[in-house]
Backbone as a chain_set.jsonl record, in Angstrom:
{"seq": "MALLEEIPELQAPKDSANASVTDFDRPYSEKDVIEIARKESFVPLGQMSFQGYPPASIISRLIASFIDGALSLISWVVGIMLIAWLAKSGMMENPLDAIRLHRPLNPAILVILGWTPALLVVGQWYLLATSGQTVGKKLLMVRIVSESGTLPGFFRAVVLRNWVRALLSMIPFFGLIDVLFIFSESRKCLHDYIAGTKVVAVV", "coords": {"N": [[-37.158, 16.196, -17.919], [-38.678, 16.819, -15.73], [-37.476, 15.491, -13.652], [-35.01, 16.822, -13.467], [-35.94, 19.285, -12.635], [-36.516, 18.868, -10.008], [-34.109, 18.817, -8.738], [-32.2, 20.613, -6.467], [-29.988, 22.262, -7.199], [-30.631, 23.112, -9.699], [-32.519, 25.03, -9.527], [-31.906, 27.668, -9.693], [-30.638, 29.97, -12.078], [-27.47, 29.676, -13.811], [-24.6, 31.443, -14.764], [-23.009, 30.992, -17.81], [-20.649, 30.8, -20.305], [-20.589, 28.884, -22.189], [-23.118, 27.805, -22.505], [-25.276, 25.128, -23.144], [-27.352, 23.523, -22.551], [-30.72, 23.742, -21.75], [-33.123, 24.414, -19.29], [-36.368, 24.899, -18.755], [-36.121, 27.471, -19.892], [-33.876, 28.361, -18.573], [-30.477, 28.697, -18.719], [-27.897, 26.202, -18.738], [-24.654, 24.89, -18.709], [-23.412, 22.002, -20.443], [-21.491, 20.719, -18.947], [-22.136, 21.609, -16.368], [-24.598, 20.299, -15.895], [-23.847, 17.59, -16.054], [-22.121, 17.395, -13.853], [-23.879, 17.977, -11.753], [-25.668, 15.838, -12.021], [-23.914, 13.767, -11.447], [-23.346, 14.216, -8.732], [-25.883, 13.87, -7.641], [-26.381, 11.195, -8.166], [-24.524, 9.855, -6.681], [-23.56, 7.292, -4.483], [-22.742, 6.449, -1.236], [-20.027, 4.269, -0.359], [-20.489, 2.529, 1.777], [-23.212, 2.167, 1.66], [-23.717, 0.798, -0.608], [-24.724, -2.071, -2.546], [-23.455, -5.198, -3.369], [-24.624, -7.404, -4.278], [-25.197, -10.055, -6.495], [-22.979, -9.584, -8.043], [-20.34, -11.113, -9.906], [-18.471, -14.016, -8.754], [-15.084, -13.565, -7.694], [-12.312, -14.419, -9.747], [-10.232, -17.357, -9.458], [-7.559, -16.935, -10.112], [-7.283, -14.123, -9.868], [-7.701, -13.791, -7.138], [-5.556, -15.235, -6.09], [-3.371, -13.792, -7.096], [-3.821, -11.335, -5.85], [-3.437, -12.095, -3.184], [-0.76, -12.776, -3.362], [0.4, -10.267, -3.887], [-0.208, -8.906, -1.489], [1.267, -10.501, 0.254], [3.841, -9.992, -0.718], [4.088, -7.289, -0.095], [4.112, -7.47, 2.663], [6.534, -8.809, 3.052], [8.295, -6.877, 2.049], [7.918, -4.9, 3.97], [9.209, -6.021, 6.186], [11.804, -6.082, 5.2], [12.328, -3.369, 4.99], [12.45, -2.663, 7.701], [14.723, -4.145, 8.483], [16.691, -2.922, 6.896], [16.658, -0.371, 8.015], [17.602, -0.876, 10.601], [20.171, -1.797, 9.957], [21.241, 0.544, 8.875], [21.215, 2.246, 11.109], [22.999, 0.875, 12.752], [25.323, 1.012, 11.236], [25.743, 3.721, 11.298], [26.512, 4.096, 13.851], [24.692, 4.554, 15.827], [23.448, 2.504, 16.996], [24.053, -0.72, 18.35], [25.482, -3.259, 16.361], [23.371, -5.87, 15.589], [24.33, -8.409, 14.895], [26.822, -8.489, 16.036], [26.096, -8.519, 18.719], [24.834, -10.974, 18.905], [26.973, -12.651, 18.285], [28.636, -12.221, 20.458], [27.128, -13.174, 22.456], [25.395, -11.477, 23.799], [22.474, -9.842, 25.112], [19.959, -8.751, 22.826], [19.432, -5.387, 21.798], [16.467, -3.899, 22.898], [15.319, -2.008, 21.257], [15.865, -2.846, 18.711], [14.103, -4.962, 18.206], [11.745, -3.544, 18.364], [11.943, -1.767, 16.17], [12.178, -3.628, 14.131], [9.707, -4.825, 14.183], [7.993, -2.739, 13.765], [7.424, -1.638, 11.145], [6.137, -3.862, 9.759], [3.922, -4.14, 11.488], [2.635, -1.696, 11.151], [1.844, -1.902, 8.494], [0.087, -4.092, 8.657], [-1.96, -3.103, 10.332], [-2.869, -1.062, 8.678], [-3.833, -2.579, 6.519], [-5.891, -3.971, 7.81], [-7.566, -1.833, 8.382], [-8.342, -1.039, 5.795], [-9.716, -3.36, 5.009], [-11.838, -3.352, 6.849], [-13.207, -1.009, 6.191], [-13.581, -0.979, 3.419], [-13.587, -3.543, 2.45], [-11.419, -4.465, 1.108], [-7.995, -5.316, 0.592], [-4.735, -3.963, -0.139], [-3.779, -5.509, -2.274], [-6.189, -6.716, -3.204], [-7.557, -4.441, -3.971], [-6.014, -3.539, -6.137], [-6.417, -5.649, -7.892], [-9.051, -5.4, -8.277], [-11.106, -6.708, -6.785], [-13.422, -7.61, -4.194], [-14.218, -8.146, -0.765], [-17.293, -9.146, 0.461], [-20.347, -9.365, 2.379], [-22.67, -12.155, 2.644], [-25.06, -11.062, 1.904], [-24.329, -9.083, 0.226], [-23.37, -6.655, 1.143], [-20.864, -4.429, 2.612], [-18.422, -6.111, 4.596], [-17.518, -5.259, 7.12], [-15.667, -4.708, 10.238], [-15.732, -6.926, 12.037], [-16.444, -9.274, 10.546], [-14.604, -9.137, 8.36], [-12.058, -8.838, 9.473], [-11.815, -9.932, 12.184], [-13.128, -12.534, 12.017], [-12.284, -13.521, 9.468], [-9.502, -13.207, 9.519], [-8.262, -13.256, 12.2], [-9.537, -15.454, 13.498], [-9.084, -17.393, 11.547], [-6.282, -17.495, 11.678], [-5.915, -18.65, 14.207], [-7.159, -21.137, 13.807], [-5.436, -22.155, 11.964], [-3.481, -23.383, 13.347], [-4.282, -25.929, 13.611], [-3.477, -29.041, 12.245], [-3.182, -29.282, 8.736], [-5.292, -27.569, 8.265], [-4.87, -25.129, 6.916], [-4.254, -25.992, 4.309], [-6.631, -27.3, 3.555], [-8.357, -25.152, 3.719], [-7.469, -23.497, 1.591], [-7.917, -25.203, -0.593], [-10.647, -25.235, -0.814], [-11.285, -23.127, -2.43], [-11.454, -23.99, -4.996], [-13.941, -24.975, -5.355], [-17.328, -24.816, -6.663], [-18.513, -22.467, -5.781], [-16.345, -20.899, -5.283], [-15.467, -20.154, -2.792], [-13.442, -19.904, 0.034], [-12.676, -21.874, 2.967], [-12.555, -20.179, 5.152], [-14.228, -18.18, 4.271], [-16.756, -19.285, 4.511], [-16.816, -19.522, 7.279], [-16.775, -16.842, 8.064], [-18.988, -15.877, 6.775], [-18.813, -14.617, 4.29], [-17.974, -13.541, 0.929], [-15.972, -13.302, -2.057], [-15.994, -10.961, -4.547], [-15.88, -9.912, -7.999], [-15.351, -6.615, -9.026], [-15.143, -5.214, -11.342]], "CA": [[-37.023, 17.529, -17.364], [-39.318, 16.874, -14.422], [-36.481, 15.056, -12.683], [-34.04, 17.902, -13.304], [-36.563, 20.398, -11.928], [-36.528, 18.549, -8.591], [-32.756, 18.957, -8.198], [-32.065, 21.984, -5.941], [-28.987, 23.047, -7.902], [-31.166, 23.61, -10.965], [-33.596, 25.969, -9.281], [-31.452, 29.034, -9.977], [-29.803, 29.964, -13.28], [-26.025, 29.874, -13.698], [-24.003, 32.111, -15.924], [-22.031, 30.155, -18.485], [-20.4, 31.249, -21.671], [-20.752, 27.738, -23.075], [-24.411, 27.201, -22.21], [-25.753, 24.308, -24.24], [-28.53, 22.819, -22.09], [-31.683, 24.699, -21.222], [-34.202, 23.826, -18.519], [-37.364, 25.931, -18.524], [-35.539, 28.745, -20.329], [-32.727, 28.731, -17.739], [-29.336, 28.047, -19.391], [-26.853, 25.509, -17.999], [-23.719, 24.231, -19.611], [-23.447, 20.541, -20.368], [-20.617, 20.349, -17.839], [-22.885, 21.836, -15.135], [-25.613, 19.265, -15.742], [-23.154, 16.327, -15.788], [-21.615, 17.443, -12.487], [-25.036, 17.886, -10.858], [-26.161, 14.464, -12.097], [-22.952, 12.913, -10.751], [-23.54, 14.383, -7.292], [-27.177, 13.325, -7.255], [-26.381, 9.739, -8.292], [-23.461, 9.287, -5.856], [-23.986, 6.452, -3.361], [-21.59, 6.102, -0.392], [-19.616, 2.869, -0.465], [-21.121, 1.757, 2.84], [-24.624, 1.932, 1.342], [-23.821, 0.062, -1.859], [-24.937, -3.513, -2.488], [-22.727, -5.926, -4.396], [-25.346, -8.639, -4.519], [-25.304, -10.344, -7.918], [-21.682, -9.463, -8.705], [-19.772, -12.455, -10.106], [-17.359, -14.373, -7.866], [-13.747, -13.252, -8.204], [-11.643, -15.59, -10.297], [-9.189, -17.94, -8.619], [-6.288, -16.27, -10.446], [-7.253, -12.769, -9.3], [-7.552, -13.907, -5.692], [-4.195, -15.678, -5.799], [-2.457, -12.678, -7.367], [-4.038, -10.358, -4.787], [-2.76, -12.622, -1.991], [0.682, -12.679, -3.612], [0.776, -8.857, -3.722], [-0.234, -8.599, -0.056], [2.419, -11.182, 0.85], [5.05, -9.27, -1.126], [4.128, -6.055, 0.698], [4.522, -7.858, 4.011], [7.975, -9.085, 2.99], [8.972, -5.581, 1.876], [7.88, -4.179, 5.249], [10.28, -6.574, 7.015], [13.076, -5.647, 4.614], [12.51, -1.959, 5.365], [12.902, -2.659, 9.094], [16.109, -4.644, 8.515], [17.544, -1.88, 6.327], [16.746, 0.726, 8.987], [18.504, -1.332, 11.669], [21.525, -1.821, 9.4], [21.696, 1.935, 8.734], [21.48, 2.767, 12.457], [24.226, 0.223, 13.238], [26.451, 1.556, 10.479], [25.93, 5.11, 11.726], [26.992, 4.11, 15.232], [23.613, 4.909, 16.746], [22.928, 1.261, 17.574], [24.982, -1.833, 18.226], [25.157, -4.22, 15.309], [22.772, -7.059, 16.227], [25.163, -9.586, 14.637], [27.872, -8.482, 17.057], [25.487, -8.923, 19.987], [24.611, -12.426, 18.851], [28.289, -13.306, 18.305], [29.199, -12.092, 21.801], [26.139, -13.727, 23.382], [24.782, -10.412, 24.591], [21.054, -9.668, 24.758], [19.707, -7.752, 21.784], [18.826, -4.122, 22.191], [15.015, -3.951, 22.674], [14.957, -1.115, 20.155], [15.969, -3.608, 17.462], [12.841, -5.677, 18.033], [10.697, -2.543, 18.111], [12.096, -1.301, 14.792], [11.928, -4.747, 13.234], [8.28, -5.12, 14.136], [7.187, -1.53, 13.569], [6.907, -1.487, 9.783], [5.106, -4.86, 9.473], [2.719, -3.85, 12.272], [1.971, -0.566, 10.512], [1.194, -2.43, 7.291], [-1.035, -4.951, 9.055], [-3.043, -2.229, 10.802], [-3.402, -0.4, 7.491], [-4.613, -3.57, 5.775], [-7.116, -4.207, 8.578], [-8.43, -0.662, 8.199], [-8.909, -1.131, 4.45], [-10.686, -4.447, 5.011], [-13.014, -2.966, 7.629], [-13.926, 0.115, 5.589], [-13.878, -1.151, 1.997], [-13.589, -4.946, 2.063], [-10.294, -4.694, 0.2], [-6.611, -5.046, 0.949], [-4.061, -3.314, -1.265], [-3.776, -6.463, -3.382], [-7.547, -6.844, -3.738], [-7.911, -3.182, -4.639], [-5.325, -3.527, -7.428], [-7.033, -6.666, -8.749], [-10.463, -5.015, -8.382], [-12.001, -7.673, -6.157], [-13.839, -7.073, -2.895], [-14.885, -9.033, 0.18], [-18.614, -8.661, 0.861], [-21.136, -10.336, 3.124], [-23.535, -12.961, 1.791], [-26.141, -10.206, 1.411], [-23.772, -8.143, -0.743], [-22.926, -5.407, 1.771], [-19.497, -4.49, 3.132], [-18.401, -7.053, 5.72], [-17.234, -4.629, 8.398], [-14.458, -5.152, 10.947], [-15.866, -8.24, 12.677], [-16.378, -10.341, 9.547], [-13.427, -9.053, 7.488], [-10.793, -8.917, 10.211], [-11.848, -10.888, 13.303], [-13.435, -13.895, 11.576], [-11.496, -13.966, 8.306], [-8.055, -13.172, 9.774], [-7.848, -13.713, 13.526], [-10.01, -16.823, 13.727], [-8.356, -18.264, 10.617], [-4.92, -17.672, 12.195], [-5.996, -19.615, 15.3], [-7.478, -22.451, 13.25], [-4.287, -22.621, 11.186], [-2.659, -24.22, 14.221], [-4.746, -27.302, 13.423], [-2.79, -29.613, 11.074], [-3.841, -29.358, 7.428], [-6.397, -26.616, 8.087], [-4.509, -24.162, 5.877], [-4.371, -26.642, 2.999], [-8.059, -27.505, 3.28], [-8.921, -23.819, 3.516], [-7.126, -23.052, 0.236], [-8.515, -26.098, -1.582], [-12.067, -24.91, -0.947], [-11.462, -22.105, -3.465], [-11.698, -24.662, -6.266], [-15.336, -25.395, -5.418], [-18.124, -24.019, -7.598], [-18.781, -21.146, -5.201], [-15.049, -20.213, -5.167], [-15.344, -19.639, -1.429], [-12.537, -20.646, 0.904], [-13.31, -22.292, 4.213], [-12.722, -19.021, 6.032], [-15.387, -17.429, 3.798], [-17.927, -19.892, 5.148], [-16.756, -19.189, 8.702], [-17.091, -15.421, 8.252], [-20.204, -15.5, 6.068], [-18.428, -13.649, 3.27], [-17.58, -14.031, -0.386], [-15.13, -12.339, -2.749], [-16.602, -10.716, -5.856], [-15.186, -9.034, -8.928], [-16.077, -5.34, -9.103], [-14.778, -4.525, -12.588]], "C": [[-37.638, 17.636, -15.97], [-38.339, 16.478, -13.331], [-35.461, 16.152, -12.417], [-34.624, 19.043, -12.494], [-36.562, 20.161, -10.419], [-35.16, 18.71, -7.945], [-32.536, 20.403, -7.746], [-31.099, 22.848, -6.724], [-29.529, 23.65, -9.197], [-32.293, 24.624, -10.769], [-33.207, 27.416, -9.568], [-30.534, 28.99, -11.178], [-28.341, 30.196, -12.954], [-25.536, 30.544, -14.96], [-22.974, 31.184, -16.53], [-21.891, 30.617, -19.919], [-20.654, 30.131, -22.667], [-22.079, 27.028, -22.813], [-24.908, 26.409, -23.409], [-26.98, 23.496, -23.853], [-29.461, 23.813, -21.431], [-32.791, 23.957, -20.493], [-35.17, 24.937, -18.154], [-36.783, 27.324, -18.763], [-34.409, 29.225, -19.44], [-31.523, 28.003, -18.293], [-28.354, 27.416, -18.402], [-25.929, 24.854, -19.013], [-23.845, 22.715, -19.44], [-22.599, 20.049, -19.204], [-21.331, 20.52, -16.497], [-23.866, 20.696, -14.87], [-24.977, 17.916, -15.407], [-22.67, 16.28, -14.347], [-22.758, 17.311, -11.48], [-25.585, 16.461, -10.834], [-25.236, 13.507, -11.363], [-23.148, 12.997, -9.247], [-24.834, 13.736, -6.827], [-27.186, 11.803, -7.276], [-25.342, 9.071, -7.407], [-24.057, 8.51, -4.688], [-22.752, 6.119, -2.526], [-21.303, 4.609, -0.438], [-20.325, 1.999, 0.571], [-22.581, 1.436, 2.579], [-24.813, 1.137, 0.058], [-24.07, -1.418, -1.6], [-24.222, -4.164, -3.668], [-23.365, -7.29, -4.656], [-25.478, -8.862, -6.023], [-24.008, -10.164, -8.679], [-21.057, -10.854, -8.829], [-18.652, -12.742, -9.114], [-16.021, -14.005, -8.51], [-13.093, -14.535, -8.699], [-10.568, -16.082, -9.335], [-7.862, -17.23, -8.851], [-6.201, -14.898, -9.797], [-7.077, -12.821, -7.791], [-6.132, -14.325, -5.317], [-3.189, -14.553, -6.02], [-2.586, -11.616, -6.28], [-3.335, -10.799, -3.502], [-1.242, -12.532, -2.137], [1.166, -11.242, -3.405], [0.811, -8.486, -2.246], [0.935, -9.266, 0.662], [3.73, -10.48, 0.528], [5.196, -7.971, -0.329], [4.575, -6.354, 2.127], [6.03, -8.119, 4.065], [8.766, -7.785, 2.869], [9.007, -4.819, 3.19], [8.955, -4.708, 6.203], [11.648, -6.117, 6.514], [13.371, -4.194, 4.985], [13.02, -1.858, 6.798], [14.349, -3.098, 9.219], [17.081, -3.591, 7.983], [17.721, -0.711, 7.284], [17.685, 0.359, 10.123], [19.946, -1.324, 11.179], [22.083, -0.413, 9.281], [22.041, 2.527, 10.097], [22.77, 2.168, 13.019], [25.452, 0.784, 12.539], [26.767, 2.979, 10.899], [26.425, 5.208, 13.158], [25.927, 4.454, 16.241], [23.014, 3.681, 17.42], [23.964, 0.17, 17.378], [24.526, -2.772, 17.112], [24.588, -5.483, 15.956], [23.584, -8.326, 15.991], [26.296, -9.674, 15.654], [27.331, -8.942, 18.402], [25.27, -10.434, 20.028], [25.933, -13.179, 18.969], [28.887, -13.308, 19.708], [28.239, -12.583, 22.878], [25.595, -12.675, 24.34], [23.323, -10.278, 24.187], [20.899, -8.566, 23.709], [19.089, -6.502, 22.386], [17.327, -4.197, 21.904], [14.557, -3.071, 21.508], [15.0, -1.837, 18.812], [14.657, -4.327, 17.174], [11.701, -4.72, 17.724], [10.745, -2.083, 16.657], [11.742, -2.404, 13.805], [10.433, -5.05, 13.101], [7.4, -3.941, 13.786], [6.593, -1.447, 12.168], [5.899, -2.577, 9.411], [3.801, -4.591, 10.225], [1.926, -2.705, 11.647], [1.222, -1.022, 9.263], [-0.039, -3.249, 7.653], [-2.228, -4.103, 9.505], [-3.689, -1.502, 9.62], [-4.277, -1.335, 6.666], [-5.932, -3.869, 6.494], [-8.096, -3.047, 8.406], [-9.111, -0.709, 6.834], [-9.976, -2.223, 4.382], [-11.977, -4.03, 5.717], [-13.849, -1.901, 6.932], [-14.317, -0.098, 4.13], [-13.949, -2.606, 1.552], [-12.447, -5.295, 1.128], [-8.962, -4.477, 0.916], [-5.988, -4.307, -0.237], [-4.088, -4.229, -2.488], [-5.151, -6.605, -4.022], [-7.981, -5.581, -4.468], [-7.268, -3.119, -6.033], [-5.946, -4.515, -8.409], [-8.531, -6.447, -8.914], [-11.395, -6.143, -7.951], [-12.299, -7.164, -4.75], [-14.5, -8.168, -2.05], [-16.215, -8.397, 0.565], [-19.303, -9.745, 1.679], [-22.005, -11.128, 2.152], [-24.671, -12.131, 1.201], [-25.647, -9.143, 0.441], [-23.311, -6.823, -0.172], [-21.472, -5.548, 2.231], [-19.468, -5.33, 4.403], [-18.18, -6.414, 7.083], [-16.052, -5.278, 9.103], [-14.589, -6.583, 11.466], [-15.732, -9.368, 11.663], [-15.037, -10.341, 8.809], [-12.118, -9.26, 8.226], [-10.825, -10.006, 11.282], [-12.06, -12.315, 12.804], [-12.523, -14.384, 10.457], [-9.999, -14.032, 8.59], [-7.68, -13.776, 11.126], [-8.274, -15.155, 13.79], [-9.289, -17.796, 12.8], [-6.938, -18.52, 11.118], [-4.905, -18.689, 13.339], [-6.244, -21.026, 14.775], [-6.316, -23.028, 12.447], [-3.326, -23.447, 12.029], [-3.071, -25.687, 14.131], [-4.069, -27.869, 12.175], [-3.71, -29.69, 9.852], [-5.002, -28.38, 7.243], [-6.105, -25.642, 6.951], [-4.669, -24.735, 4.487], [-5.836, -26.83, 2.611], [-8.738, -26.177, 2.973], [-8.689, -23.344, 2.083], [-7.83, -23.9, -0.818], [-10.002, -25.817, -1.803], [-12.32, -23.899, -2.065], [-11.768, -22.732, -4.828], [-13.121, -25.223, -6.369], [-16.103, -24.457, -6.353], [-18.373, -22.613, -7.088], [-17.532, -20.285, -5.12], [-14.864, -19.568, -3.79], [-14.391, -20.528, -0.638], [-13.286, -21.023, 2.182], [-13.521, -21.103, 5.147], [-13.844, -18.098, 5.561], [-16.665, -17.971, 4.422], [-17.981, -19.547, 6.632], [-17.215, -17.753, 8.937], [-18.407, -15.006, 7.597], [-19.93, -14.459, 5.001], [-18.172, -14.348, 1.943], [-16.738, -12.937, -1.037], [-15.677, -12.198, -4.169], [-15.708, -9.822, -6.695], [-16.001, -7.765, -9.09], [-15.696, -4.552, -10.349], [-16.025, -4.358, -13.433]], "O": [[-37.192, 18.426, -15.138], [-38.351, 17.036, -12.234], [-35.086, 16.387, -11.269], [-33.904, 19.705, -11.747], [-36.601, 21.11, -9.636], [-35.061, 18.737, -6.718], [-32.671, 21.325, -8.551], [-31.346, 24.04, -6.904], [-28.95, 24.596, -9.731], [-32.944, 25.028, -11.732], [-34.07, 28.287, -9.674], [-29.726, 28.069, -11.299], [-28.008, 30.829, -11.953], [-25.992, 30.255, -16.066], [-22.138, 30.641, -15.808], [-22.871, 30.799, -20.641], [-20.904, 30.385, -23.845], [-22.158, 25.801, -22.888], [-24.964, 26.915, -24.53], [-27.591, 22.85, -24.705], [-29.023, 24.64, -20.632], [-33.338, 22.984, -21.012], [-34.85, 25.812, -17.349], [-36.935, 28.228, -17.942], [-34.011, 30.386, -19.535], [-31.539, 26.773, -18.337], [-28.021, 28.005, -17.374], [-26.37, 24.334, -20.038], [-24.324, 22.227, -18.417], [-22.952, 19.069, -18.548], [-21.168, 19.7, -15.593], [-23.951, 20.191, -13.751], [-25.499, 17.175, -14.575], [-22.788, 15.248, -13.685], [-22.623, 16.616, -10.473], [-25.925, 15.936, -9.774], [-25.692, 12.554, -10.732], [-23.121, 11.978, -8.557], [-24.887, 13.128, -5.758], [-27.909, 11.177, -6.501], [-25.27, 7.843, -7.373], [-24.944, 9.001, -3.991], [-21.796, 5.555, -3.059], [-22.216, 3.79, -0.542], [-20.715, 0.869, 0.278], [-23.137, 0.533, 3.204], [-25.943, 0.834, -0.325], [-23.676, -1.952, -0.563], [-24.365, -3.735, -4.813], [-22.728, -8.203, -5.183], [-25.837, -7.936, -6.75], [-23.926, -10.548, -9.846], [-21.233, -11.688, -7.94], [-17.957, -11.823, -8.679], [-15.853, -14.123, -9.724], [-13.302, -15.607, -8.131], [-10.061, -15.324, -8.508], [-7.126, -16.954, -7.904], [-5.164, -14.542, -9.236], [-6.377, -11.984, -7.221], [-5.571, -13.826, -4.341], [-2.264, -14.379, -5.227], [-1.584, -11.058, -5.834], [-2.714, -9.987, -2.816], [-0.528, -12.252, -1.174], [2.223, -11.024, -2.813], [1.748, -7.828, -1.794], [1.529, -8.68, 1.568], [4.619, -10.38, 1.374], [6.302, -7.601, 0.064], [5.325, -5.583, 2.725], [6.71, -7.701, 5.002], [9.796, -7.621, 3.523], [10.002, -4.165, 3.502], [9.55, -3.931, 6.95], [12.537, -5.804, 7.306], [14.516, -3.833, 5.259], [13.917, -1.066, 7.085], [15.12, -2.5, 9.969], [18.157, -3.389, 8.545], [18.8, -0.124, 7.362], [18.48, 1.19, 10.564], [20.846, -0.894, 11.901], [23.263, -0.188, 9.552], [23.043, 3.23, 10.233], [23.544, 2.86, 13.68], [26.49, 1.006, 13.163], [27.923, 3.4, 10.863], [26.728, 6.304, 13.629], [26.238, 4.632, 17.419], [22.172, 3.803, 18.31], [24.665, 0.138, 16.367], [23.335, -3.037, 16.951], [25.254, -6.101, 16.786], [23.532, -9.24, 16.814], [26.686, -10.761, 16.081], [28.005, -9.661, 19.14], [25.495, -11.082, 21.05], [26.022, -14.2, 19.651], [29.557, -14.261, 20.107], [28.502, -12.427, 24.07], [25.366, -12.938, 25.52], [22.968, -10.567, 23.044], [21.628, -7.575, 23.72], [18.328, -6.561, 23.352], [16.938, -4.524, 20.782], [13.548, -3.35, 20.86], [14.266, -1.488, 17.888], [14.159, -4.308, 16.048], [10.807, -5.029, 16.936], [9.714, -2.015, 15.989], [11.098, -2.163, 12.784], [9.963, -5.474, 12.046], [6.205, -4.102, 13.538], [5.394, -1.214, 12.015], [4.882, -2.259, 8.795], [2.712, -4.784, 9.683], [0.696, -2.738, 11.617], [0.101, -0.582, 9.006], [-1.089, -3.111, 7.024], [-3.365, -4.357, 9.106], [-4.909, -1.347, 9.571], [-5.332, -0.936, 6.172], [-6.972, -4.004, 5.85], [-9.304, -3.254, 8.297], [-10.309, -0.45, 6.724], [-11.023, -2.03, 3.764], [-13.074, -4.321, 5.24], [-15.073, -1.89, 7.068], [-15.266, 0.519, 3.646], [-14.326, -2.888, 0.415], [-12.5, -6.308, 0.432], [-8.824, -3.571, 1.738], [-6.665, -4.059, -1.235], [-4.382, -3.787, -3.599], [-5.267, -6.613, -5.247], [-8.693, -5.65, -5.47], [-7.908, -2.694, -6.994], [-5.998, -4.255, -9.612], [-9.204, -7.211, -9.605], [-12.345, -6.487, -8.655], [-11.53, -6.388, -4.183], [-15.243, -9.004, -2.565], [-16.254, -7.229, 0.954], [-18.885, -10.903, 1.668], [-22.067, -10.802, 0.967], [-25.187, -12.45, 0.13], [-26.446, -8.384, -0.109], [-22.896, -5.943, -0.927], [-20.919, -6.648, 2.237], [-20.399, -5.265, 5.205], [-18.607, -6.963, 8.099], [-15.503, -6.272, 8.628], [-13.65, -7.37, 11.346], [-14.987, -10.32, 11.893], [-14.407, -11.387, 8.646], [-11.168, -9.803, 7.662], [-9.975, -10.896, 11.294], [-11.274, -13.207, 13.122], [-12.044, -15.518, 10.488], [-9.292, -14.826, 7.97], [-6.872, -14.703, 11.19], [-7.477, -15.975, 14.248], [-8.923, -18.896, 13.214], [-6.436, -19.638, 11.0], [-3.984, -19.502, 13.431], [-5.626, -21.988, 15.231], [-6.22, -24.243, 12.27], [-2.456, -24.133, 11.492], [-2.317, -26.578, 14.52], [-4.092, -27.217, 11.131], [-4.863, -30.111, 9.946], [-5.63, -28.36, 6.185], [-6.973, -25.359, 6.126], [-5.16, -24.059, 3.583], [-6.228, -26.554, 1.478], [-9.584, -26.087, 2.083], [-9.61, -22.845, 1.436], [-8.29, -23.371, -1.829], [-10.547, -26.131, -2.862], [-13.43, -23.817, -2.591], [-12.29, -22.056, -5.715], [-13.464, -25.87, -7.359], [-15.578, -23.428, -6.779], [-18.437, -21.668, -7.874], [-17.628, -19.075, -4.913], [-14.18, -18.554, -3.658], [-14.52, -21.752, -0.643], [-14.391, -20.543, 2.434], [-14.531, -21.024, 5.846], [-14.366, -17.312, 6.353], [-17.548, -17.207, 4.812], [-19.057, -19.307, 7.181], [-17.949, -17.475, 9.885], [-18.893, -13.901, 7.837], [-20.713, -13.526, 4.819], [-18.157, -15.575, 1.854], [-16.785, -11.781, -0.617], [-15.806, -13.181, -4.898], [-14.886, -9.072, -6.169], [-17.217, -7.83, -9.272], [-15.908, -3.34, -10.4], [-15.958, -3.803, -14.53]]}, "num_chains": 1, "name": "protein.A"}
């Protein structure tokens, strides 16, 4: 009760027809107390520590990557379908006709084709920077965190894990070696070591 007395919301009585909890002769419903306790115990995601959480399983990481890859493919398909619809409606030249006649493609085609994938990529980067999760990782309930258990932030999650890895992928066999590292005891890929991150299960 001493703890409840320190909570500001409990300093004044509330009217409730279903009062079932009493603090110093002041009635509060069970629902009121649960809601107050929930607010008092809430910790913003950015202040949480995931230190000690178990490493994400290899299967969950692979499925999460597959989902993100599928979303990327869908984003390209959406762009292609939009171009096909515009061409069929007469609002844009059919790109196949331009290729057949050896004419330069309408720049708008490239813009439309790249717009939906770019939007998805930016969205994924935002999720990584703010929560350490892509859509796939969120569905599989795994999260990228720093070695200390905090959220990795934009530099670790996006710059080091994505941009630097993309540059290093130009080196022969880097991609294969990077993936094979996941089978080590730590379940950390090579890009995890580069970024100082790890992927944990948050279920």
